[in-house]
XYZ file of N, CA, C and O in Angstrom:
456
model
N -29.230 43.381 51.318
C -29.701 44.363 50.361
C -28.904 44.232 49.059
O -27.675 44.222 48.982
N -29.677 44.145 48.160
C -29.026 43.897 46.640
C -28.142 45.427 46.241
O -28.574 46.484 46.700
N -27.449 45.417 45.751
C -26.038 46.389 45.143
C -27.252 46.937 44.118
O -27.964 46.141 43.505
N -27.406 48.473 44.002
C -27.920 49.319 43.148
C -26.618 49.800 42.036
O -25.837 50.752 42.036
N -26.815 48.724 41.195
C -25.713 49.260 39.715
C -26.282 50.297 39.237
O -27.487 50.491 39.392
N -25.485 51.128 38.576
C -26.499 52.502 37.433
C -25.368 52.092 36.631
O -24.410 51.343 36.824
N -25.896 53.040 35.369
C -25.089 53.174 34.370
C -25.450 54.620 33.548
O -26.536 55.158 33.331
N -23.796 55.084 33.118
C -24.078 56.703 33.087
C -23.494 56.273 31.739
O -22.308 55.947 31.714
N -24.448 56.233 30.265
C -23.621 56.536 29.190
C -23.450 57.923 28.716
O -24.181 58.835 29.103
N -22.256 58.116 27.683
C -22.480 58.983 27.214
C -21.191 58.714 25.868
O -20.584 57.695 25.540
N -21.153 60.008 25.383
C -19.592 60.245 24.252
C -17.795 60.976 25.350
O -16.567 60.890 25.324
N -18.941 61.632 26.139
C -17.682 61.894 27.073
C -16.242 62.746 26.208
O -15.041 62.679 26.469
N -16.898 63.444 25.231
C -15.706 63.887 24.372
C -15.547 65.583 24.214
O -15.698 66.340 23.255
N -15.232 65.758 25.397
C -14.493 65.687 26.632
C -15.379 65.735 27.327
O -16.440 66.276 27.016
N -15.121 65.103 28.584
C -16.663 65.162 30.316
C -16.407 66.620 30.348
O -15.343 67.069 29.922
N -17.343 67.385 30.839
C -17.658 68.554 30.983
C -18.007 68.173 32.761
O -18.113 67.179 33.479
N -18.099 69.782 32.877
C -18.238 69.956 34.344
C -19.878 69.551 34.784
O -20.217 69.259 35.931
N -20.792 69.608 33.595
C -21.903 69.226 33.757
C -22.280 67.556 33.881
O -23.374 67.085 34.190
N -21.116 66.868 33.564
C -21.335 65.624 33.405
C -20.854 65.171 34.843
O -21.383 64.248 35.462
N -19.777 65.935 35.308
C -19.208 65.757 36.889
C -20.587 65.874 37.658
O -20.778 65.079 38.578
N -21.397 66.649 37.403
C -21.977 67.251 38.503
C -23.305 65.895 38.421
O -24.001 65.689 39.415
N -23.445 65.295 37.472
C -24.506 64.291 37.243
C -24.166 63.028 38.094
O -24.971 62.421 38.801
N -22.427 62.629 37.860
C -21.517 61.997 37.927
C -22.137 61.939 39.894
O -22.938 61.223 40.494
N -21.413 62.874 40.223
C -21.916 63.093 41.750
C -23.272 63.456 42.424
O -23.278 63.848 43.591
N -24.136 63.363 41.885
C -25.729 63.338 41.956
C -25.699 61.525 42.533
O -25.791 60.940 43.613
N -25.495 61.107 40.915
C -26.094 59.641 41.048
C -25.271 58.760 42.048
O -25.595 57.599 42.297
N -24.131 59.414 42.634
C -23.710 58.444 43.497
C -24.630 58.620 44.673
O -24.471 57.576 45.306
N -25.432 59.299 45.265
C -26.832 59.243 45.695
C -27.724 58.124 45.922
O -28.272 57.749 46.958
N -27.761 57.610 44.589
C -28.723 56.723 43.691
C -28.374 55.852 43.905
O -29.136 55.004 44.369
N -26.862 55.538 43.661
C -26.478 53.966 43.414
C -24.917 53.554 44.033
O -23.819 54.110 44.009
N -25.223 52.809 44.361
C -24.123 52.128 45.143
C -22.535 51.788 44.190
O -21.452 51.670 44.763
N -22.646 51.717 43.252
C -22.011 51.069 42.244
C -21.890 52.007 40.466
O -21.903 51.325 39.441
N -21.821 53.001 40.420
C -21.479 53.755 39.156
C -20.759 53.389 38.257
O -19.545 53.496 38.429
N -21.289 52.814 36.952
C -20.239 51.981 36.147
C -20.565 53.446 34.566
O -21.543 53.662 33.851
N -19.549 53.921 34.635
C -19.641 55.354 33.133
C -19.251 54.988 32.126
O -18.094 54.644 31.884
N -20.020 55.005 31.502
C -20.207 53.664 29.857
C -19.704 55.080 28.825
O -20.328 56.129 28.986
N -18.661 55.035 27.874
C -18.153 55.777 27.274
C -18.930 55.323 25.956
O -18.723 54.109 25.944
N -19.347 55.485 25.359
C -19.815 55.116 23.978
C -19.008 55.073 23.284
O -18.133 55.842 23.681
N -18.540 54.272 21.790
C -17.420 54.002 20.740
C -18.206 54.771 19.786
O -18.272 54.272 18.662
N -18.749 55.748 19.954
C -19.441 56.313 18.269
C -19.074 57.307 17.320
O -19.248 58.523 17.248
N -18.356 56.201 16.408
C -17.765 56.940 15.334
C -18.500 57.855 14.190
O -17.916 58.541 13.350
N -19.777 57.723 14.336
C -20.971 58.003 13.908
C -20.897 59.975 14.419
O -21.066 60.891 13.614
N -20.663 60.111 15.625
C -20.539 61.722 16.297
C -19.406 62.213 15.610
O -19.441 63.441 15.689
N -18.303 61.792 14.900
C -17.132 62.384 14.980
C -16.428 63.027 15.757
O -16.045 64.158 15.455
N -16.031 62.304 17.200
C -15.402 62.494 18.313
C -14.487 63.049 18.067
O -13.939 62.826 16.988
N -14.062 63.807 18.789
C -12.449 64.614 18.926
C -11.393 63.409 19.106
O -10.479 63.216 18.304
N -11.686 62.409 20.556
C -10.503 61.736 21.110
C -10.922 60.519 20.772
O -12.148 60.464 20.681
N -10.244 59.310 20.505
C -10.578 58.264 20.548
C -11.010 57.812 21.903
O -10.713 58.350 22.969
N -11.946 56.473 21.677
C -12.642 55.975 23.105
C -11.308 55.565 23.988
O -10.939 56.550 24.627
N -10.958 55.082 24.084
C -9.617 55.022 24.981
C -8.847 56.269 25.645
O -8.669 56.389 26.857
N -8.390 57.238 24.598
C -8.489 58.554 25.506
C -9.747 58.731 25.899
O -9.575 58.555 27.105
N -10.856 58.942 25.787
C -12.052 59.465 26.445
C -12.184 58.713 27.729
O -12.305 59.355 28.773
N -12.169 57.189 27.743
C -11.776 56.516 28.745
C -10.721 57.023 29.764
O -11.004 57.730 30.730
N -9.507 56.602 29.457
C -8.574 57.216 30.573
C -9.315 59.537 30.886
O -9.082 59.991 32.007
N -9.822 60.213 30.160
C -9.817 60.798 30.692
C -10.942 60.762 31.646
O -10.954 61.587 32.560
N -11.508 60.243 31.577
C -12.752 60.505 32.283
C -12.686 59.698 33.707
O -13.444 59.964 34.640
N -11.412 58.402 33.769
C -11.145 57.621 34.763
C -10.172 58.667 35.874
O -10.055 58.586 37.097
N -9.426 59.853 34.687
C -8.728 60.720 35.998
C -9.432 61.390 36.519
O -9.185 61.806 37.651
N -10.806 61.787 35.694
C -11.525 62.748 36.617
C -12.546 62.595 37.622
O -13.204 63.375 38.310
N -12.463 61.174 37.472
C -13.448 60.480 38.909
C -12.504 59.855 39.421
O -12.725 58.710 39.816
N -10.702 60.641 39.608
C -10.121 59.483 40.860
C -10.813 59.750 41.744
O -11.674 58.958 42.127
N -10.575 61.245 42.452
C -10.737 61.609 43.761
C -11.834 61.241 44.356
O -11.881 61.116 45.580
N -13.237 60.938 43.279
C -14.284 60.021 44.064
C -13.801 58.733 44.695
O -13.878 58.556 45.910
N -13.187 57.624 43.663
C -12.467 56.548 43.651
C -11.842 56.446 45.217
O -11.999 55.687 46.174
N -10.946 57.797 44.886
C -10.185 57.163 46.206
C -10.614 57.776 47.075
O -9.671 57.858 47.862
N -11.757 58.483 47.643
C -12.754 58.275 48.592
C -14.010 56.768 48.936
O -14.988 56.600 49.665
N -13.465 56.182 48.218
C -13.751 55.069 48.480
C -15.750 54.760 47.668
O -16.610 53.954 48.023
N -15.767 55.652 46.725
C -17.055 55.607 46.017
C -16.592 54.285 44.655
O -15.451 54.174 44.206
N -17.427 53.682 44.350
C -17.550 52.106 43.868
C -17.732 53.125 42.173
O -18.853 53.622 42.060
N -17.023 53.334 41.309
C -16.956 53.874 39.924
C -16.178 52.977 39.066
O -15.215 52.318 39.461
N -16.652 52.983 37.849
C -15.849 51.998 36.661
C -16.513 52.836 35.850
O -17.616 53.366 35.986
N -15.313 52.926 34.554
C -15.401 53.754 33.471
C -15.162 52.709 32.257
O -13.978 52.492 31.997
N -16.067 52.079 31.533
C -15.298 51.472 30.573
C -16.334 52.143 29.145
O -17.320 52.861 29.315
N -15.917 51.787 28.077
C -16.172 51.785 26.462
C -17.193 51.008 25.982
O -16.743 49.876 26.156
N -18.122 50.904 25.561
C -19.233 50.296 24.778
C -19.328 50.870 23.406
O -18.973 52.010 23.107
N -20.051 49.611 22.255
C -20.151 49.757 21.445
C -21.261 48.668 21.033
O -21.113 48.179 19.913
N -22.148 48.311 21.654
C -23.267 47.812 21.118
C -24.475 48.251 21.861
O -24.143 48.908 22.848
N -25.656 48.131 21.746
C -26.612 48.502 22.054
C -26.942 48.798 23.774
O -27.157 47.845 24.524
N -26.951 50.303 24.299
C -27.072 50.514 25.247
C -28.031 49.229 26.352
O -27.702 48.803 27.459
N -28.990 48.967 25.704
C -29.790 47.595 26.429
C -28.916 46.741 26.829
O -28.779 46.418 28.009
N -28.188 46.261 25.796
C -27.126 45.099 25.793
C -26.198 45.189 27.089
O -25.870 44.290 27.863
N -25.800 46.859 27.091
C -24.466 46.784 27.878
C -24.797 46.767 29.088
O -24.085 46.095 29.834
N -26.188 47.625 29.775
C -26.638 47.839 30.857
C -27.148 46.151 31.746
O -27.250 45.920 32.951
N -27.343 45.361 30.709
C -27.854 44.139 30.892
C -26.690 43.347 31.473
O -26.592 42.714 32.525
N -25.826 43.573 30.465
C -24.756 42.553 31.024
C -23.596 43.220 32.244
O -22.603 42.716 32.769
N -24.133 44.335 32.366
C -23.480 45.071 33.407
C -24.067 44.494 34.602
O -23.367 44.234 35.580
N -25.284 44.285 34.572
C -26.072 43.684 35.743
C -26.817 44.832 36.597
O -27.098 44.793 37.795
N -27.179 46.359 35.225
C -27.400 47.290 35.537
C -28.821 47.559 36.306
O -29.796 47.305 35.598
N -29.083 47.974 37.479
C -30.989 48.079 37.132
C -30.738 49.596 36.938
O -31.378 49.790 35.904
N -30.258 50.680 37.253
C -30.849 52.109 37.313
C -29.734 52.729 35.987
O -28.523 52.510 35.994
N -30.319 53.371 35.113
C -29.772 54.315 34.050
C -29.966 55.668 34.174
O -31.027 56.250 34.401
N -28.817 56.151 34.003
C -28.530 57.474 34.542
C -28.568 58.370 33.327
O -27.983 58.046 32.294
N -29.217 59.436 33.434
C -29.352 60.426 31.945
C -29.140 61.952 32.200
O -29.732 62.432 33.167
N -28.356 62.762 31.431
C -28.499 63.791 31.730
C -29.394 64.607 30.643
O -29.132 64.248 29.495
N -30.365 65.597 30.731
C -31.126 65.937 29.916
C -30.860 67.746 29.599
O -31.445 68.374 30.481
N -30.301 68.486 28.811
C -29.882 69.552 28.627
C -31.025 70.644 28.125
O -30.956 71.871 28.189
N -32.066 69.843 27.622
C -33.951 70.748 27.059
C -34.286 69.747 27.028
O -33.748 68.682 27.331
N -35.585 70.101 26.504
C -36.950 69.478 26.733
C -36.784 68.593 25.358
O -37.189 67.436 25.479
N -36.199 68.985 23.936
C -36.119 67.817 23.187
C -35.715 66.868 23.833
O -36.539 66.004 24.133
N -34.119 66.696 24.317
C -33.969 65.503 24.975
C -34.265 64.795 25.736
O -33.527 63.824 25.901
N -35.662 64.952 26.694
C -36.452 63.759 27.186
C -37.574 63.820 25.877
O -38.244 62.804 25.688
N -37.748 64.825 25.111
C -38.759 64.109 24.195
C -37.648 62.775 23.397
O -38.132 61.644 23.450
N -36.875 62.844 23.014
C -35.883 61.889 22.492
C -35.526 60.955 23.916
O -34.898 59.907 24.066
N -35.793 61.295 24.274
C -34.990 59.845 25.488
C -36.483 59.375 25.753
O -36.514 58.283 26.321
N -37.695 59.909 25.492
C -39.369 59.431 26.002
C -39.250 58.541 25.087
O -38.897 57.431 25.486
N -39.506 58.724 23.522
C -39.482 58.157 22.130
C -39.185 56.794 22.103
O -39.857 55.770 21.982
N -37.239 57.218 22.339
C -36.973 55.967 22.553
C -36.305 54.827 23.225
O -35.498 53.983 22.836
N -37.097 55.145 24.747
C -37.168 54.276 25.586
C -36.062 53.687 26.205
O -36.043 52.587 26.757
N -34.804 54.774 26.038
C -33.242 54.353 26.727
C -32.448 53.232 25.750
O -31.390 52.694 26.078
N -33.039 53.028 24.706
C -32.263 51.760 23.299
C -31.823 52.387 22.633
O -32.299 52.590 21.517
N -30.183 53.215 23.296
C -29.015 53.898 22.204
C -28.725 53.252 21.850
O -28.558 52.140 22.353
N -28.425 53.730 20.379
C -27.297 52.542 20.080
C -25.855 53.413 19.772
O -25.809 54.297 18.916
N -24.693 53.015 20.609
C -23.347 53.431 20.820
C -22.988 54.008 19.246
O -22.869 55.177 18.878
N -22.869 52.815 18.504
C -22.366 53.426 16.891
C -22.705 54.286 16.107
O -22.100 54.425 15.044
């Protein structure tokens, strides 16, 4: 049976408890959870991607070291791009209203990080 990759982007600035709770949904889904931090200087982030990184890597130890398959790294080019070379098939979204699947319908999961 082939390994079900997902990929959970987001800004992650700071993960919220709502992003945990997505976080532990999709391990459901997929065998392999790789949480794509976006570099977008474009939002005017609070933390730089590197803090957003390490924080978001402490808050999925305790999955980790239950032995759930998670990687947290930083992107900065085109969500397609990263999910591709991740070797992603399933993309993970969290949707907060109804604009945001009209915006995630539109356009077709091609964020672009920056």
């Amino acid at each position: 049976m082939r390994t079900r990759i997902g990929v959970y982007p987001g800004t992650f600035d700071p993960i919220t408890n709502g992003h945990m709770d997505i976080i532990e949904r999709s391990l459901g889904i997929v065998d392999h959870l790789i949480i794509a931090v976006a570099s977008n200087a474009g939002k005017g982030p609070l933390f730089s991607a590197a803090e957003r990184v390490e924080t978001v890597e402490q808050e999925v130890s305790k999955l980790v070291a239950a032995g759930r398959k998670i990687e947290v790294k930083a992107f900065d080019n085109l969500l397609m791009h990263f999910a591709t070379s991740v070797g992603a098939s399933v993309l993970i979204r969290g949707l907060r209203a109804v604009s945001d699947f009209e915006y995630e319908f539109q356009n077709g999961g091609h964020e672009h990080a920056p």
